[in-house]
Amino acid sequence: MRAFTYERASSVEAAAKAAASNPEAKFIAGGTNLLDLMKLEIETPTHLIDINGLGLDKIETTADGGLRIGALVRNTDLAAHETVRRDYGLLSRALVAGASGQLRNRATTAGNLLQRTRCPYFYDTNQPCNKRQPGSGCSAIGGFSRQHAVVGTSDACIATHPSDMAIAMSALDAVVETAKSDGSRRSIPIADFHRLPGDTPHIETILESGEFITAVVLPPPFGGKHIYRKVRDRASYAFAIVSIGAVIQQDGTGRVAVGGVAHKPWRIEAADTELPKGARVTASALLADARPTEQNRFKIDLVERALGAVIAEARD
Amino acid sequence: MQFDRPATTNPIDRLKVVGQPIRRIDGQLKTTGRAMYAYEWHDTNTPYAYGYPVGAAIAKGRIKSIDISAAEKAPGVLAVVTAPEVGERKKGKFNTAKLFGGDQVQHYHQAIAVVVAETFEQARAAATLISVDYAEEKGSFDLRQAMDTAVKPASGDPDSGAGDFDTAFKAAPVTFEESYSTPDQSHAMMEPHASIAVWEGDELTLWTSSQMIDWWRSDLATTLDVDKEKIHLMSPFIGGGFGGKLFLRADAVLAAFAAKAAKRPVKVALPRPFMMNNTTHRPATIQRVRIGAQRDGKITAIAHESWSGDQPGGQPEAAVMQTRLLYAGENRMTAMRLATLDLPEGNAMRAPGEAPGLMALEIAMDEMAEKIGIDPVEFRIINDTQVDPEKTERPFSYRNLIGCLKTGADHFNWSARGRPGSRREGNWLIGMGVAAAFRNNIHFPSGARVRLNAEGVVTVETDMTDIGTGSYTIIAQTAAEMMGLTIDKVAVQLGDSRFPVSAGSGGQFGANCSTAGVYAACVKLREAVSQKLGFNSADVIFENGEVRSGNRAVPLAEAAGSKGLVGEDTIQWGNLTETHQQSTFGAHFVEVGVDVATGESRIRRMLAVCAAGRILNPVTARSQVLGAMTMGAGGALSEELAVDTRRGFFVNHDLAGYEVPVHADIPHQEVIFMDETDPMSSPMKAKGVGELGLCGVSAAIANAIYNATGIRVRHYPITLDKLIGGLPDVA
């Protein structure tokens, strides 16, 4: 870990300003991913801006009947929140499918969206990785790639986004609210928030320098059955090989996002419309442009089969 | 004490303390954080410095130059020691790859430098400032590709046989042949390797985490080129080893060099990724099993071949060993072939040989049973043998595999098992599997010293280690039984090279051998007591804290007197292991559910029935078997060191990527011990159980998955991608 300076931000505006004035600064919230990355010197901020304690840990109903989740709401608290459990069961289920109780106690809503890939080559600083060291190459392509992305990949990167929560946020059409250093605010639909790797896999979101997530807002509840199906080799404490987040209505219509297959939560609106026709058609729409490796080709079948189970469960 | 005749009745048979379910006597120290593990050792007045290792960034080649100037200038840095600077060192007797020294890189993450600083954080930060210029060489990293170049190893009994396998196999009415593979596996113990080195003049004190004190001491002396007597090694508490701490490791060597260079006591812990690529691992195997049988199920021919790889000078994974002994059959052959690989060193991991060997053999037995049309429990019973099938003049000392199989089948409700793919509950396909367990009983000499003091307390001193197994407790039980005391009157001190050399912890020999050594020392102490009191030692009884002879009874405390009494001895083993085959036996039963859509396999219940001689403590023994069953579950379902065959290293080198089972994977486990003793084994009449519990588990799970799905997977781990292609349609 490199030496760094530390400050506790006094306000949202001050935090955004402090970050904009120092390109080597990072916000720290729960720190569950950032500190690990700093120990490995994959992240080397010279300055940390602590955004705990800015009052961003509230969950409130919005005017239109949606839910505003403060950026600093801990995963444990969000998963246990009464409204979330009642109206956004998908979110609650996705959260508790992730990490461990201890980690969820620390991890925050914004931090969860911003966590970085668990590609093992990204974590090994002896290996080329375009995400860690732009231009150095991708070791996962042609290497150990069983866990990696099958769709939306590029020749520069086949890493996945590891979040469970983000899959639910994606299916639920969440909106990310941010504050910029110039004092302005913006609302970013979750679908636009994360980027595909392209030639710049080290740039993972559309956040600008100093821009800061203040909340994640959910639209009014959709009703329907909320199902999160996480597929993994062991029963707990493992990242998804594939996960399905779905809200399915009685008439078979619904919305679905897929985890473990792409550099971002994978949602294709055209696939949603296919849901009443069943898993095969929907999965085909979701993964139409898939480019799997030899080691992860099975994920194509797995998405279809897991989705089939989810649709069947919704019918029960 | 020379043990060369079967044990007769002795004080252990009283079973007042031995054999009782006594909770571990060191348990409270551990649960309250007072059991000091290697890295935690802390003397308030000692100015410890911290060493952080640097591992090679390539798999094979040479260090052309190494620039430490930036690291040396970094804050808090006290010293930097590099492998080229230290130069080529003599290698320890038990090490295949070198641990530190010279400019050659033999494998990824081989230690090439250690940075010493005032704090751990400073050392870690400075370590990243070292830049190395390598001359990289092409290596061999793919076992399957290297199979054709594998050779018959020069030592280690690679081939065996009896009768004429080829002819008998050709003639057999039913024949079976299949290939299997097991992946590289990591010990992944909780406590990383760690050492603290303190030099005083030319004398070195080393706190470390070692299963084998004397092996480490000798090999450290060799590597450092110092007199063994100048090294004092201590390892009183160990957070798991599984074979990964049998042999001297780099943390000890680096700490010793670092402490010398920094002229300070230095702590070195290996970072978690070093577990996989710096230390040893269980090597991958490719295996072929052939079985020929009569239609009634009697095996007439059996062959087992195994291929594995290792660093130059290494050894094969002895995956065929159990096949030499487990089942009858007049015509047989086994063979091991070894390829040279430039992956990290392959070496012993819990039940080396048998664990991966049974992963293959016990699927093959399941497949053959089905082919003949016999229940797999029955097939194993039909082919039981009471003699070494390769040397039929050698009987087993005691063998009750049949009892294990029958007891287990009964208890597990085995008869409810249906045809493959026939049982479904909701989205779960349910299946049951069975496998035999087999592991040899090994002997090493083991010494101990027992002191009786004026308070009537007996203190045992031996360099035996407790790697979480319960050594402290069973040693205390042994001394208490021998001296007629309750367990609270016994203190046990372990893991110190100043104590008599013991068998150490490995190969499931630790419990039986080390307690037998304590038994021998206690015999000496009993003689000393008798002699002092003028008793005729033949009729002396040690009981209830007293020693009695005829009408006279003297409290032990009084007998000890103010100076106390000491007994010391080492148990030595005669040729009973040559005249008799000594092994342990068991049967594993497993029920799994396989998700019909995703192919995720989840264990529902597991049962192990173990026949391992006298069980010295059913609580600690059960705990050993539960842990072993859990390890077998990992081996069956998720554990695999993923090899990058281009760059030559294990990619998933942390506990996120190398998936050992978590609690949710292990819902229900049960252990039954057969009530037996083996007087050929030792005065304790006990055998090992810690590895037996692992042997066969993974195959039982594989067989259960087959029974659930009708899909036979022969390549571990059995992950969902190997199943979903064969599962029924769900869409």
Short mmCIF file of C-alpha atoms in Angstrom, two decimals, chain B residues 63 160 173-174 194 268 323 352 367 380 491 564 570 601:
data_model
loop_
_atom_site.label_atom_id
_atom_site.label_comp_id
_atom_site.label_asym_id
_atom_site.label_seq_id
_atom_site.Cartn_x
_atom_site.Cartn_y
_atom_site.Cartn_z
CA ILE B 63 17.43 -13.21 -12.65
CA SER B 160 4.04 -53.43 -8.71
CA PRO B 173 -16.04 -62.15 -18.92
CA VAL B 174 -16.65 -58.55 -17.87
CA ALA B 194 4.88 -17.57 9.29
CA VAL B 268 7.81 -12.98 8.10
CA THR B 323 -5.08 -50.33 -5.40
CA PRO B 352 -1.16 -38.09 -0.45
CA GLU B 367 -18.94 -48.19 -12.77
CA ARG B 380 -16.84 -54.28 -2.64
CA ALA B 491 0.24 -30.58 31.57
CA GLY B 564 10.44 -34.86 41.28
CA THR B 570 11.33 -43.23 22.51
CA SER B 601 -24.52 -30.14 -6.90
#
